[in-house]
């Protein structure tokens, strides 16, 4: 049985309040108008100013909270650095605005910066969805009405970040010194392509972004822009690589509460995906299953079209992984639907197909 996680800070900060969670590391929250109603940001104190990890969603509320934070904390000690863990809107929403407003430098990994810029190109096309996106949904077996609902929802949603034009690159193994502490850059992948985490051994703190969350699992999704991608392999490899950091480090995630118990959580996350892979392999034995069948198996309750779209991408991530592992075969049938079947296993490879590492 997995060891329970410990939560040393049970109460999150109020808007614009800072809670010091380690020496010169402060926890800040920004609201979001979704079921996941917040993102955690972290302010790091330097000798001559502040750095912030992630920026919040691009909304008028976030902007006014940033103005209040600036009035409270930045008057004598300016914001000098912004580190975005990855390109998703809740992390980069205010990045371009913060750069302009405070003259701070933006730091990201190369692929996350370029993906952010590419997302703008995709967002500009949202009223006329590319044919390849339609193919993705049709091949998965998504009903036309569901697809239409998704298009309507996407065209009514606009949280596109204020885009930055210049950034400074962070790569695996880099070190950044901020005030008294030196932070090591760790790159994960699977939830996004080149996700930055930061670890400081002087205070034993890991800023994990969305790469490790304490209670929910991060979306690992195949998107219509790369339908044959295998992000689940990257994700599982990253879970293994993160074990290089100590079990007793304080993990500062982008959502929910800071926690202790890194290795226990990594094991839980790995087990979650291994169980899903085994369930899907057994489910596809009759050779007729579509992506949407697997989506419904994995996620029986999907309240909105966006939930369904992300769940479909996650089902496809598991299916692509199994096809690449040669556990499943896939064909496109006469109606352009992808159909999955479980491969015959050599006798020595009988169940369980997947072993979660401890
Ligand atoms: Zn994310």
Tab-separated table of C-alpha atoms and ligand atoms in Angstrom:
chain	number	residue	atom	x	y	z
A	1	UNK	CA	0.000	0.000	0.000
A	2	UNK	CA	1.213	3.493	-0.871
A	3	UNK	CA	2.351	5.742	1.941
A	4	UNK	CA	0.062	8.748	2.506
A	5	UNK	CA	1.329	12.172	1.493
A	6	UNK	CA	1.865	14.904	4.103
A	7	UNK	CA	0.534	18.437	3.562
A	8	UNK	CA	2.525	20.880	5.738
A	9	UNK	CA	0.405	23.911	4.704
A	10	UNK	CA	-3.278	23.097	5.005
A	11	UNK	CA	-4.699	26.522	4.132
A	12	UNK	CA	-4.010	28.175	0.755
A	13	UNK	CA	-3.162	31.896	0.586
A	14	UNK	CA	-5.931	34.454	0.076
A	15	UNK	CA	-5.740	36.530	-3.138
A	16	UNK	CA	-2.531	38.683	-3.107
A	17	UNK	CA	-1.408	37.048	0.174
A	18	UNK	CA	2.053	35.418	0.222
A	19	UNK	CA	2.828	32.406	2.419
A	20	UNK	CA	6.511	31.638	2.935
A	21	UNK	CA	6.787	27.871	2.385
A	22	UNK	CA	10.607	27.684	2.447
A	23	UNK	CA	13.355	30.258	2.908
A	24	UNK	CA	12.710	33.033	0.325
A	25	UNK	CA	10.036	30.946	-1.463
A	26	UNK	CA	6.494	32.337	-1.278
A	27	UNK	CA	3.205	30.682	-2.319
A	28	UNK	CA	0.648	32.818	-4.165
A	29	UNK	CA	-2.661	31.828	-5.784
A	30	UNK	CA	-4.559	33.145	-8.782
A	31	UNK	CA	-8.235	32.321	-9.407
A	32	UNK	CA	-9.542	30.586	-12.549
A	33	UNK	CA	-13.167	30.451	-13.792
A	34	UNK	CA	-13.176	26.645	-14.143
A	35	UNK	CA	-13.891	23.562	-12.028
A	36	UNK	CA	-10.149	23.627	-11.261
A	37	UNK	CA	-10.582	27.097	-9.797
A	38	UNK	CA	-6.997	28.181	-9.062
A	39	UNK	CA	-3.353	27.983	-10.055
A	40	UNK	CA	-0.475	28.177	-7.575
A	41	UNK	CA	2.327	30.605	-8.408
A	42	UNK	CA	5.570	30.893	-6.452
A	43	UNK	CA	7.539	34.091	-5.858
A	44	UNK	CA	11.263	33.674	-5.214
A	45	UNK	CA	13.143	36.480	-3.430
A	46	UNK	CA	16.407	37.593	-5.046
A	47	UNK	CA	18.932	40.089	-3.579
A	48	UNK	CA	17.545	42.878	-5.763
A	49	UNK	CA	14.026	41.872	-6.761
A	50	UNK	CA	11.578	39.014	-7.300
A	51	UNK	CA	11.154	36.089	-9.663
A	52	UNK	CA	7.797	34.450	-10.299
A	53	UNK	CA	7.092	30.879	-11.362
A	54	UNK	CA	4.116	30.925	-13.804
A	55	UNK	CA	1.750	33.842	-14.298
A	56	UNK	CA	-1.974	32.937	-14.106
A	57	UNK	CA	-4.668	32.924	-16.782
A	58	UNK	CA	-5.156	35.985	-19.006
A	59	UNK	CA	-8.262	37.525	-17.370
A	60	UNK	CA	-9.080	41.015	-16.111
A	61	UNK	CA	-9.204	39.552	-12.567
A	62	UNK	CA	-5.630	38.202	-12.821
A	63	UNK	CA	-4.416	41.536	-14.179
A	64	UNK	CA	-5.942	43.547	-11.324
A	65	UNK	CA	-4.543	41.091	-8.744
A	66	UNK	CA	-1.085	41.508	-10.313
A	67	UNK	CA	-1.436	45.304	-9.964
A	68	UNK	CA	-2.293	44.863	-6.253
A	69	UNK	CA	0.657	42.499	-5.761
A	70	UNK	CA	2.962	45.011	-7.489
A	71	UNK	CA	1.753	47.818	-5.201
A	72	UNK	CA	2.288	45.634	-2.106
A	73	UNK	CA	5.610	43.972	-2.907
A	74	UNK	CA	7.383	45.385	-5.978
A	75	UNK	CA	7.760	49.098	-5.154
A	76	UNK	CA	11.272	48.767	-3.707
A	77	UNK	CA	12.070	45.341	-5.059
A	78	UNK	CA	10.993	44.903	-8.699
A	79	UNK	CA	9.858	41.810	-10.575
A	80	UNK	CA	12.977	40.832	-12.543
A	81	UNK	CA	12.387	37.271	-13.742
A	82	UNK	CA	9.438	35.171	-14.921
A	83	UNK	CA	9.817	31.413	-15.318
A	84	UNK	CA	6.989	29.607	-17.131
A	85	UNK	CA	7.030	25.877	-16.461
A	86	UNK	CA	5.112	25.138	-19.695
A	87	UNK	CA	3.018	26.735	-22.416
A	88	UNK	CA	-0.531	26.079	-21.093
A	89	UNK	CA	-2.673	29.204	-20.775
A	90	UNK	CA	-2.967	29.179	-16.983
A	91	UNK	CA	0.848	29.183	-16.735
A	92	UNK	CA	1.705	31.683	-19.506
A	93	UNK	CA	-1.479	33.806	-19.674
A	94	UNK	CA	0.081	36.995	-18.329
A	95	UNK	CA	3.682	36.359	-19.457
A	96	UNK	CA	3.808	38.960	-22.251
A	97	UNK	CA	1.949	41.488	-20.091
A	98	UNK	CA	4.303	41.012	-17.101
A	99	UNK	CA	7.337	41.425	-19.391
A	100	UNK	CA	5.926	44.693	-20.753
A	101	UNK	CA	4.552	45.993	-17.450
A	102	UNK	CA	7.617	45.344	-15.250
A	103	UNK	CA	10.483	44.979	-17.742
A	104	UNK	CA	11.151	41.468	-16.389
A	105	UNK	CA	12.889	38.749	-18.421
A	106	UNK	CA	10.965	35.624	-19.393
A	107	UNK	CA	12.601	32.193	-19.042
A	108	UNK	CA	11.168	29.044	-20.655
A	109	UNK	CA	12.349	25.921	-22.402
A	110	UNK	CA	12.738	26.272	-26.165
A	111	UNK	CA	9.948	23.855	-27.166
A	112	UNK	CA	7.441	25.329	-24.698
A	113	UNK	CA	8.126	28.860	-26.034
A	114	UNK	CA	7.734	27.748	-29.663
A	115	UNK	CA	4.588	25.730	-28.840
A	116	UNK	CA	3.093	28.814	-27.194
A	117	UNK	CA	3.694	30.794	-30.375
A	118	UNK	CA	2.251	27.925	-32.498
A	119	UNK	CA	-0.890	27.888	-30.331
A	120	UNK	CA	-1.580	31.458	-31.419
A	121	UNK	CA	-1.530	30.279	-35.062
A	122	UNK	CA	-4.029	27.487	-34.210
A	123	UNK	CA	-6.213	29.837	-32.171
A	124	UNK	CA	-6.466	32.256	-35.121
A	125	UNK	CA	-7.969	29.384	-37.167
A	126	UNK	CA	-10.526	28.285	-34.607
A	127	UNK	CA	-13.556	29.605	-36.570
A	128	UNK	CA	-12.548	27.395	-39.487
A	129	UNK	CA	-11.221	24.192	-37.958
A	130	UNK	CA	-8.643	22.470	-40.215
A	131	UNK	CA	-9.886	19.344	-42.017
A	132	UNK	CA	-7.223	17.254	-40.254
A	133	UNK	CA	-8.832	18.103	-36.874
A	134	UNK	CA	-12.174	16.864	-38.235
A	135	UNK	CA	-10.444	13.648	-39.380
A	136	UNK	CA	-9.037	13.153	-35.882
A	137	UNK	CA	-12.539	13.267	-34.364
A	138	UNK	CA	-14.137	11.111	-37.084
A	139	UNK	CA	-11.431	8.429	-36.819
A	140	UNK	CA	-11.914	8.365	-33.056
A	141	UNK	CA	-15.669	7.785	-33.469
A	142	UNK	CA	-16.822	11.081	-31.991
A	143	UNK	CA	-20.477	11.777	-32.931
A	144	UNK	CA	-20.981	14.739	-35.340
A	145	UNK	CA	-23.165	16.528	-32.733
A	146	UNK	CA	-20.399	16.177	-30.127
A	147	UNK	CA	-17.880	17.509	-32.606
A	148	UNK	CA	-20.107	20.522	-33.396
A	149	UNK	CA	-20.545	21.220	-29.644
A	150	UNK	CA	-16.768	21.134	-29.270
A	151	UNK	CA	-16.261	23.603	-32.140
A	152	UNK	CA	-18.868	25.954	-30.638
A	153	UNK	CA	-17.232	25.789	-27.227
A	154	UNK	CA	-13.733	26.387	-28.629
A	155	UNK	CA	-14.882	29.412	-30.650
A	156	UNK	CA	-16.514	30.897	-27.524
A	157	UNK	CA	-13.428	30.456	-25.354
A	158	UNK	CA	-10.630	32.921	-25.429
A	159	UNK	CA	-7.949	32.703	-22.800
A	160	UNK	CA	-5.112	33.089	-25.272
A	161	UNK	CA	-2.068	34.463	-23.424
A	162	UNK	CA	-0.663	37.926	-24.024
A	163	UNK	CA	2.237	36.627	-26.062
A	164	UNK	CA	5.853	37.494	-25.300
A	165	UNK	CA	8.270	38.164	-28.177
A	166	UNK	CA	11.576	37.360	-26.466
A	167	UNK	CA	12.588	34.670	-24.015
A	168	UNK	CA	15.706	33.228	-22.381
A	169	UNK	CA	16.175	29.495	-22.728
A	170	UNK	CA	16.144	26.954	-19.902
A	171	UNK	CA	17.561	23.481	-20.649
A	172	UNK	CA	17.965	20.242	-18.693
A	173	UNK	CA	20.782	20.518	-16.143
A	174	UNK	CA	21.001	24.326	-16.179
A	175	UNK	CA	21.389	26.097	-12.849
A	176	UNK	CA	19.884	29.470	-11.924
A	177	UNK	CA	20.938	31.269	-8.774
A	178	UNK	CA	18.185	33.351	-7.193
A	179	UNK	CA	19.163	35.076	-3.947
A	180	UNK	CA	20.704	32.542	-1.569
A	181	UNK	CA	19.558	29.475	-3.500
A	182	UNK	CA	20.693	27.663	-6.606
A	183	UNK	CA	17.957	25.953	-8.643
A	184	UNK	CA	18.576	22.988	-10.939
A	185	UNK	CA	16.442	22.770	-14.099
A	186	UNK	CA	14.763	19.400	-14.655
A	187	UNK	CA	12.865	18.802	-17.894
A	188	UNK	CA	9.835	16.497	-17.912
A	189	UNK	CA	7.527	15.599	-20.798
A	190	UNK	CA	4.142	14.035	-21.561
A	191	UNK	CA	1.745	16.643	-20.166
A	192	UNK	CA	3.524	19.200	-22.334
A	193	UNK	CA	6.602	18.741	-24.524
A	194	UNK	CA	9.481	20.239	-22.495
A	195	UNK	CA	8.113	21.050	-19.038
A	196	UNK	CA	10.465	22.835	-16.617
A	197	UNK	CA	10.686	21.797	-12.944
A	198	UNK	CA	13.154	23.423	-10.507
A	199	UNK	CA	14.937	21.805	-7.568
A	200	UNK	CA	17.040	23.513	-4.908
A	201	UNK	CA	19.072	21.218	-2.657
A	202	UNK	CA	19.886	23.965	-0.139
A	203	UNK	CA	16.221	24.028	0.932
A	204	UNK	CA	15.171	20.606	-0.479
A	205	UNK	CA	12.322	22.085	-2.541
A	206	UNK	CA	10.990	20.863	-5.906
A	207	UNK	CA	8.801	23.265	-7.910
A	208	UNK	CA	6.939	20.663	-9.935
A	209	UNK	CA	4.468	22.635	-12.107
A	210	UNK	CA	1.941	20.188	-13.589
A	211	UNK	CA	4.555	17.427	-13.800
A	212	UNK	CA	3.572	16.094	-10.329
A	213	UNK	CA	0.247	17.009	-8.705
A	214	UNK	CA	-0.808	15.547	-5.350
A	215	UNK	CA	-4.399	14.404	-5.923
A	216	UNK	CA	-5.381	14.777	-9.566
A	217	UNK	CA	-3.587	13.282	-12.556
A	218	UNK	CA	-2.271	15.650	-15.224
A	219	UNK	CA	-3.806	15.309	-18.681
A	220	UNK	CA	-1.558	13.270	-21.006
A	221	UNK	CA	-3.111	13.910	-24.371
A	222	UNK	CA	-2.602	13.207	-28.079
A	223	UNK	CA	-3.735	16.352	-29.877
A	224	UNK	CA	-5.025	16.611	-33.471
A	225	UNK	CA	-1.825	18.492	-34.371
A	226	UNK	CA	0.234	15.281	-33.859
A	227	UNK	CA	-2.142	12.294	-33.989
A	228	UNK	CA	0.576	9.617	-33.883
A	229	UNK	CA	2.440	11.053	-30.880
A	230	UNK	CA	3.296	8.842	-27.890
A	231	UNK	CA	3.272	11.297	-24.955
A	232	UNK	CA	2.488	8.566	-22.414
A	233	UNK	CA	5.933	7.039	-22.959
A	234	UNK	CA	7.502	10.441	-22.244
A	235	UNK	CA	5.281	10.843	-19.193
A	236	UNK	CA	6.169	7.444	-17.691
A	237	UNK	CA	9.888	8.026	-18.391
A	238	UNK	CA	9.646	11.415	-16.640
A	239	UNK	CA	7.988	9.835	-13.576
A	240	UNK	CA	10.987	7.496	-13.335
A	241	UNK	CA	13.510	10.312	-13.830
A	242	UNK	CA	11.945	12.451	-11.088
A	243	UNK	CA	12.972	9.807	-8.529
A	244	UNK	CA	16.421	11.434	-8.602
A	245	UNK	CA	15.016	14.006	-6.150
A	246	UNK	CA	14.633	13.064	-2.458
A	247	UNK	CA	11.442	11.472	-1.128
A	248	UNK	CA	11.378	14.031	1.713
A	249	UNK	CA	11.613	17.161	-0.479
A	250	UNK	CA	8.822	19.735	-0.270
A	251	UNK	CA	6.937	19.542	-3.603
A	252	UNK	CA	5.351	22.795	-4.784
A	253	UNK	CA	2.758	21.894	-7.450
A	254	UNK	CA	0.762	24.229	-9.721
A	255	UNK	CA	-2.573	22.993	-8.366
A	256	UNK	CA	-3.835	21.848	-4.938
A	257	UNK	CA	-1.540	21.881	-1.861
A	258	UNK	CA	2.250	21.658	-1.366
A	259	UNK	CA	3.150	18.168	-0.152
A	260	UNK	CA	5.881	15.807	1.025
A	261	UNK	CA	6.057	12.263	-0.366
A	262	UNK	CA	7.423	12.614	-3.912
A	263	UNK	CA	8.295	8.945	-4.515
A	264	UNK	CA	4.986	7.735	-3.075
A	265	UNK	CA	3.104	10.042	-5.449
A	266	UNK	CA	5.245	9.028	-8.444
A	267	UNK	CA	4.444	5.380	-7.691
A	268	UNK	CA	0.702	6.150	-7.454
A	269	UNK	CA	0.765	7.984	-10.787
A	270	UNK	CA	2.636	5.152	-12.476
A	271	UNK	CA	0.225	2.573	-11.081
A	272	UNK	CA	-2.729	4.650	-12.328
A	273	UNK	CA	-1.486	4.478	-15.936
A	274	UNK	CA	-0.321	0.860	-15.742
A	275	UNK	CA	-3.777	-0.195	-14.505
A	276	UNK	CA	-5.418	1.762	-17.340
A	277	UNK	CA	-3.116	0.100	-19.906
A	278	UNK	CA	-3.937	-3.368	-18.620
A	279	UNK	CA	-7.678	-2.618	-18.549
A	280	UNK	CA	-7.589	-1.319	-22.143
A	281	UNK	CA	-5.592	-4.336	-23.375
A	282	UNK	CA	-8.190	-6.722	-21.937
A	283	UNK	CA	-11.055	-4.553	-23.245
A	284	UNK	CA	-9.769	-4.680	-26.853
A	285	UNK	CA	-9.677	-8.501	-27.013
A	286	UNK	CA	-12.697	-8.689	-29.365
A	287	UNK	CA	-10.962	-6.486	-31.975
A	288	UNK	CA	-13.839	-4.015	-32.485
A	289	UNK	CA	-13.126	-1.155	-30.087
A	290	UNK	CA	-12.968	2.481	-31.205
A	291	UNK	CA	-11.117	5.352	-29.496
A	292	UNK	CA	-14.444	6.642	-28.104
A	293	UNK	CA	-15.236	3.227	-26.586
A	294	UNK	CA	-11.926	3.402	-24.722
A	295	UNK	CA	-12.631	7.039	-23.765
A	296	UNK	CA	-15.954	5.975	-22.197
A	297	UNK	CA	-14.276	3.041	-20.460
A	298	UNK	CA	-11.616	5.282	-18.900
A	299	UNK	CA	-13.819	8.334	-18.217
A	300	UNK	CA	-17.472	7.360	-17.682
A	301	UNK	CA	-18.535	10.894	-16.648
A	302	UNK	CA	-17.618	13.769	-18.985
A	303	UNK	CA	-19.703	16.884	-18.321
A	304	UNK	CA	-18.518	19.224	-21.120
A	305	UNK	CA	-17.355	18.840	-24.735
A	306	UNK	CA	-13.879	20.068	-23.693
A	307	UNK	CA	-13.725	17.324	-21.026
A	308	UNK	CA	-14.664	14.824	-23.720
A	309	UNK	CA	-12.044	16.196	-26.128
A	310	UNK	CA	-9.255	15.986	-23.503
A	311	UNK	CA	-10.418	12.520	-22.416
A	312	UNK	CA	-10.374	11.362	-26.045
A	313	UNK	CA	-6.808	12.659	-26.365
A	314	UNK	CA	-5.868	10.783	-23.183
A	315	UNK	CA	-7.486	7.545	-24.405
A	316	UNK	CA	-5.553	7.912	-27.659
A	317	UNK	CA	-2.326	8.493	-25.692
A	318	UNK	CA	-2.830	5.099	-24.004
A	319	UNK	CA	-3.787	3.418	-27.311
A	320	UNK	CA	-0.786	4.851	-29.188
A	321	UNK	CA	1.476	3.653	-26.355
A	322	UNK	CA	0.051	0.118	-26.584
A	323	UNK	CA	0.372	0.059	-30.388
A	324	UNK	CA	3.999	1.213	-30.150
A	325	UNK	CA	4.617	-1.466	-27.484
A	326	UNK	CA	3.151	-4.030	-29.930
A	327	UNK	CA	0.433	-4.968	-27.437
A	328	UNK	CA	-2.362	-3.710	-29.735
A	329	UNK	CA	-2.902	-3.512	-33.491
A	330	UNK	CA	-4.937	-0.804	-35.185
A	331	UNK	CA	-6.736	-0.722	-38.535
A	332	UNK	CA	-8.837	1.944	-40.246
A	333	UNK	CA	-12.175	0.374	-41.277
A	334	UNK	CA	-14.434	1.175	-44.272
A	335	UNK	CA	-16.084	4.021	-42.333
A	336	UNK	CA	-12.689	5.614	-41.491
A	337	UNK	CA	-12.914	4.515	-37.859
A	338	UNK	CA	-9.807	3.321	-36.044
A	339	UNK	CA	-10.404	-0.167	-34.573
A	340	UNK	CA	-8.073	-1.695	-32.000
A	341	UNK	CA	-7.370	-5.351	-31.278
A	342	UNK	CA	-5.204	-7.033	-28.680
A	343	UNK	CA	-2.248	-8.925	-30.115
A	344	UNK	CA	-1.698	-12.581	-29.293
A	345	UNK	CA	0.896	-12.781	-26.586
A	346	UNK	CA	3.705	-15.280	-26.488
A	347	UNK	CA	3.065	-17.787	-23.642
A	348	UNK	CA	5.836	-16.433	-21.404
A	349	UNK	CA	4.205	-13.001	-21.526
A	350	UNK	CA	0.885	-13.852	-19.948
A	351	UNK	CA	-0.719	-11.433	-17.535
A	352	UNK	CA	0.111	-9.106	-15.887
A	353	UNK	CA	1.227	-7.231	-19.002
A	354	UNK	CA	2.593	-4.265	-17.103
A	355	UNK	CA	4.450	-4.023	-13.856
A	356	UNK	CA	4.464	-0.759	-11.965
A	357	UNK	CA	7.920	-0.064	-10.618
A	358	UNK	CA	8.008	0.728	-6.958
B	1	LIG	ZN1	-0.616	22.171	-17.817
